[in-house]
XYZ file of C-alpha atoms in Angstrom:
274
model
C 52.803 -200.259 299.039
C 52.937 -202.584 302.091
C 50.608 -202.121 305.052
C 52.231 -199.889 307.682
C 51.123 -198.759 311.112
C 51.832 -195.118 311.933
C 52.492 -194.284 315.587
C 52.522 -190.701 316.843
C 53.821 -190.481 320.399
C 53.745 -187.752 322.957
C 54.252 -190.083 325.860
C 57.714 -191.609 325.827
C 57.194 -193.706 322.711
C 59.922 -191.818 320.894
C 62.618 -194.285 322.001
C 64.098 -195.830 318.803
C 64.588 -199.085 320.727
C 60.816 -199.415 320.511
C 61.450 -200.948 317.055
C 63.509 -203.731 315.530
C 65.664 -202.776 312.534
C 65.052 -199.105 313.270
C 66.253 -196.488 310.811
C 65.796 -192.730 310.681
C 64.066 -191.191 307.683
C 64.075 -187.483 306.863
C 60.961 -186.242 305.079
C 60.433 -182.944 303.273
C 56.824 -181.801 303.029
C 54.968 -178.926 301.322
C 54.112 -177.719 304.831
C 57.610 -177.468 306.242
C 59.592 -179.684 308.583
C 58.007 -182.384 310.741
C 58.692 -182.442 314.471
C 61.627 -184.844 314.062
C 62.994 -187.604 311.877
C 60.610 -190.484 311.319
C 61.718 -193.856 312.651
C 60.882 -196.848 310.467
C 61.145 -200.387 311.748
C 59.074 -203.378 312.755
C 57.121 -204.559 315.763
C 56.561 -208.302 315.598
C 57.389 -208.210 311.869
C 54.752 -205.511 311.272
C 56.176 -202.473 309.396
C 55.709 -199.318 311.460
C 56.500 -195.607 311.307
C 57.108 -193.672 314.519
C 57.174 -189.922 315.106
C 57.723 -187.984 318.332
C 55.099 -185.246 318.244
C 57.125 -182.787 320.346
C 60.514 -183.939 319.042
C 62.560 -186.626 320.758
C 63.927 -184.095 323.252
C 60.447 -182.637 323.825
C 61.555 -179.195 322.644
C 58.422 -178.218 320.691
C 55.559 -176.658 322.617
C 51.994 -177.603 321.593
C 51.272 -174.404 319.656
C 54.423 -174.897 317.573
C 53.908 -178.542 316.586
C 53.761 -178.681 312.783
C 50.798 -181.048 312.674
C 50.407 -180.719 308.910
C 54.011 -181.681 308.191
C 53.774 -184.556 310.671
C 50.654 -186.041 309.089
C 51.763 -185.362 305.518
C 55.043 -187.109 306.303
C 53.188 -190.120 307.689
C 51.061 -190.180 304.553
C 54.055 -189.905 302.205
C 55.796 -192.801 303.970
C 52.734 -194.966 303.466
C 51.024 -195.112 306.865
C 47.865 -197.191 306.362
C 46.411 -196.478 309.822
C 47.618 -194.281 312.689
C 47.460 -194.792 316.437
C 48.520 -191.941 318.692
C 49.072 -191.222 322.363
C 48.579 -188.028 324.335
C 49.068 -186.983 327.945
C 46.042 -185.324 329.529
C 44.446 -183.991 332.682
C 41.228 -185.421 334.084
C 38.069 -183.338 334.408
C 36.013 -186.009 336.176
C 36.437 -187.649 339.582
C 36.137 -191.189 338.229
C 38.892 -190.668 335.632
C 41.960 -191.123 337.793
C 45.631 -190.305 337.172
C 47.439 -193.352 335.818
C 44.393 -194.562 333.894
C 43.763 -194.534 330.147
C 40.949 -192.944 328.176
C 39.931 -193.864 324.640
C 38.000 -190.697 323.708
C 35.330 -190.712 321.034
C 35.127 -186.964 320.394
C 36.879 -183.641 320.937
C 35.995 -179.995 321.625
C 38.500 -177.619 320.012
C 39.492 -174.564 322.053
C 42.745 -173.872 320.205
C 43.378 -170.639 318.338
C 45.119 -170.079 315.025
C 46.474 -173.570 314.351
C 46.766 -174.690 310.732
C 43.989 -177.267 310.597
C 43.642 -178.114 306.897
C 45.885 -179.172 304.037
C 43.563 -177.477 301.561
C 44.614 -173.845 301.973
C 45.725 -173.162 298.395
C 49.457 -173.502 299.084
C 49.919 -177.107 297.927
C 49.070 -178.148 294.337
C 48.690 -181.726 295.594
C 45.831 -180.576 297.831
C 43.617 -178.474 295.546
C 40.208 -177.099 296.420
C 38.540 -176.777 299.810
C 37.901 -179.688 302.168
C 34.885 -179.445 304.484
C 35.714 -182.586 306.441
C 32.980 -183.970 308.681
C 34.063 -184.661 312.248
C 31.665 -187.347 313.391
C 32.929 -189.792 314.282
C 36.216 -188.127 315.173
C 38.096 -191.406 315.580
C 37.995 -194.680 313.713
C 35.821 -196.952 315.832
C 37.514 -200.168 314.768
C 40.891 -198.848 315.885
C 39.403 -197.377 319.054
C 37.289 -200.309 320.212
C 38.472 -203.481 318.489
C 42.178 -202.683 318.693
C 43.057 -200.293 321.517
C 40.314 -201.148 324.003
C 40.539 -204.909 323.507
C 44.313 -204.721 323.888
C 43.906 -202.760 327.131
C 41.536 -205.463 328.390
C 44.072 -208.172 327.557
C 46.780 -206.235 329.418
C 44.435 -205.626 332.375
C 44.868 -201.857 332.128
C 42.310 -199.568 333.751
C 40.613 -197.504 331.039
C 37.527 -195.487 330.155
C 35.519 -196.039 326.991
C 34.521 -192.842 325.226
C 33.978 -189.339 326.485
C 35.266 -186.180 324.876
C 38.372 -184.138 325.419
C 38.880 -180.389 325.510
C 41.895 -179.291 323.482
C 43.338 -175.982 324.706
C 46.052 -173.885 323.109
C 48.618 -174.076 325.891
C 51.374 -174.020 326.856
C 49.851 -172.769 330.110
C 47.489 -174.941 332.123
C 43.869 -173.923 332.677
C 42.736 -171.475 335.320
C 40.419 -172.962 337.946
C 37.502 -171.056 336.395
C 38.255 -172.537 332.969
C 38.745 -176.030 334.364
C 35.424 -175.967 336.195
C 33.576 -174.647 333.150
C 35.049 -177.415 330.971
C 34.093 -179.938 333.649
C 30.520 -178.595 333.709
C 30.309 -179.203 329.960
C 30.777 -182.909 330.627
C 34.280 -183.253 329.183
C 36.323 -186.169 330.491
C 39.848 -184.926 329.790
C 41.844 -181.841 328.819
C 44.902 -181.760 326.576
C 46.905 -179.488 324.255
C 47.515 -181.705 321.189
C 44.290 -183.546 320.329
C 43.659 -180.967 317.610
C 44.184 -180.654 314.701
C 45.903 -184.051 314.395
C 42.680 -186.046 314.146
C 41.042 -183.854 311.486
C 44.219 -183.800 309.375
C 44.288 -187.606 309.402
C 40.675 -187.520 308.201
C 41.593 -185.161 305.364
C 44.204 -187.676 304.216
C 41.783 -190.595 304.466
C 43.831 -192.390 307.133
C 41.969 -194.264 309.913
C 43.148 -192.751 313.219
C 42.548 -193.201 316.955
C 44.221 -191.931 320.105
C 44.998 -193.144 323.604
C 44.887 -190.538 326.368
C 47.164 -191.110 329.370
C 45.832 -189.341 332.466
C 48.529 -187.567 334.500
C 46.579 -185.292 336.878
C 43.208 -183.796 337.871
C 43.841 -180.459 336.146
C 43.063 -177.750 338.740
C 39.316 -178.046 339.408
C 39.786 -180.032 342.634
C 40.181 -178.066 345.851
C 42.432 -180.687 347.423
C 44.813 -181.256 344.489
C 47.132 -178.938 342.597
C 48.706 -179.524 339.191
C 52.502 -179.466 339.318
C 55.146 -180.467 336.810
C 56.589 -182.832 339.432
C 53.279 -184.699 339.709
C 52.686 -184.661 335.964
C 56.155 -185.989 335.134
C 56.007 -188.718 337.780
C 52.703 -190.038 336.458
C 53.911 -189.467 332.901
C 56.828 -191.858 333.443
C 54.504 -194.490 334.894
C 52.153 -194.099 331.933
C 54.956 -194.380 329.388
C 55.511 -198.068 330.087
C 51.770 -198.704 329.832
C 51.634 -196.929 326.478
C 54.600 -198.871 325.116
C 53.107 -202.212 326.126
C 49.686 -201.213 324.799
C 51.028 -200.108 321.420
C 53.327 -203.101 320.963
C 50.395 -205.460 321.451
C 47.972 -203.231 319.522
C 50.231 -203.294 316.453
C 50.219 -207.088 316.509
C 46.417 -207.074 316.790
C 46.120 -204.559 313.933
C 48.140 -206.886 311.695
C 45.639 -209.702 312.258
C 42.676 -207.644 311.025
C 41.541 -206.921 307.475
C 41.653 -203.150 306.930
C 40.724 -202.941 303.250
C 37.161 -201.757 303.911
C 38.180 -199.266 306.602
C 40.918 -197.730 304.460
C 38.766 -197.595 301.325
C 35.878 -196.029 303.249
C 38.167 -193.394 304.784
C 39.681 -192.484 301.413
C 36.339 -192.351 299.580
C 34.839 -190.286 302.395
C 37.792 -187.898 302.191
C 37.405 -187.456 298.410
C 33.726 -186.537 298.686
C 34.471 -183.746 301.189
C 36.702 -181.856 298.729
C 35.223 -179.096 296.590
C 37.286 -177.852 293.669
C 36.031 -175.539 290.937
């Protein structure tokens, strides 16, 4: 199967014009329907697969995203590596709206989301998988690809830090926001989990780009509003598109055999079946 780059977008990347030779592909999975049709095409002659996490019309709230179907669909279409984007709020003064964060870990505060393929419902995923979550993201994708591309594009970004993933769809209370901030978290978001751990279960190298839209609600002099979030969101969308277009080209120049083999072997040794 040819090398393909999977792209999961929550930040305006769902435009089919993002690709050349774009075509829609419907995928049926053992875990139900993905968020939308997959879009297959090329960026600079590199085969890619695109999926809009919330649907192309953004009709799916975070709690209802079928992360398992989304990742299984990517896997079944042959995604070799996955890069993703998320919108987020900032929990630290120095992480400003309009900037990017390449997180290196995550703190899961979601409730009740389906976070494993190995739940006994799919004969193609037998046993129990106790996947290890350090490191959360593939460091080659995070540092060599995404960060170096951001440097080339002269984008303001932050290296590392962890994100809090909340259930949503509501925003945090001020008490919650200040507690999360006191824990040292850099950003807060509603879709970081369980996407990253599901990619690990499938043995697919994965990394995400966080696009900062606001300061959450911990600041006395700033309030979160949908107007502010959407305005910054639109500004960030063009940054994300440019970043991912160039990142895909950079990915294609690297040798991923070792990374992919390591991820798949690591995944196999976390599965217990009796």
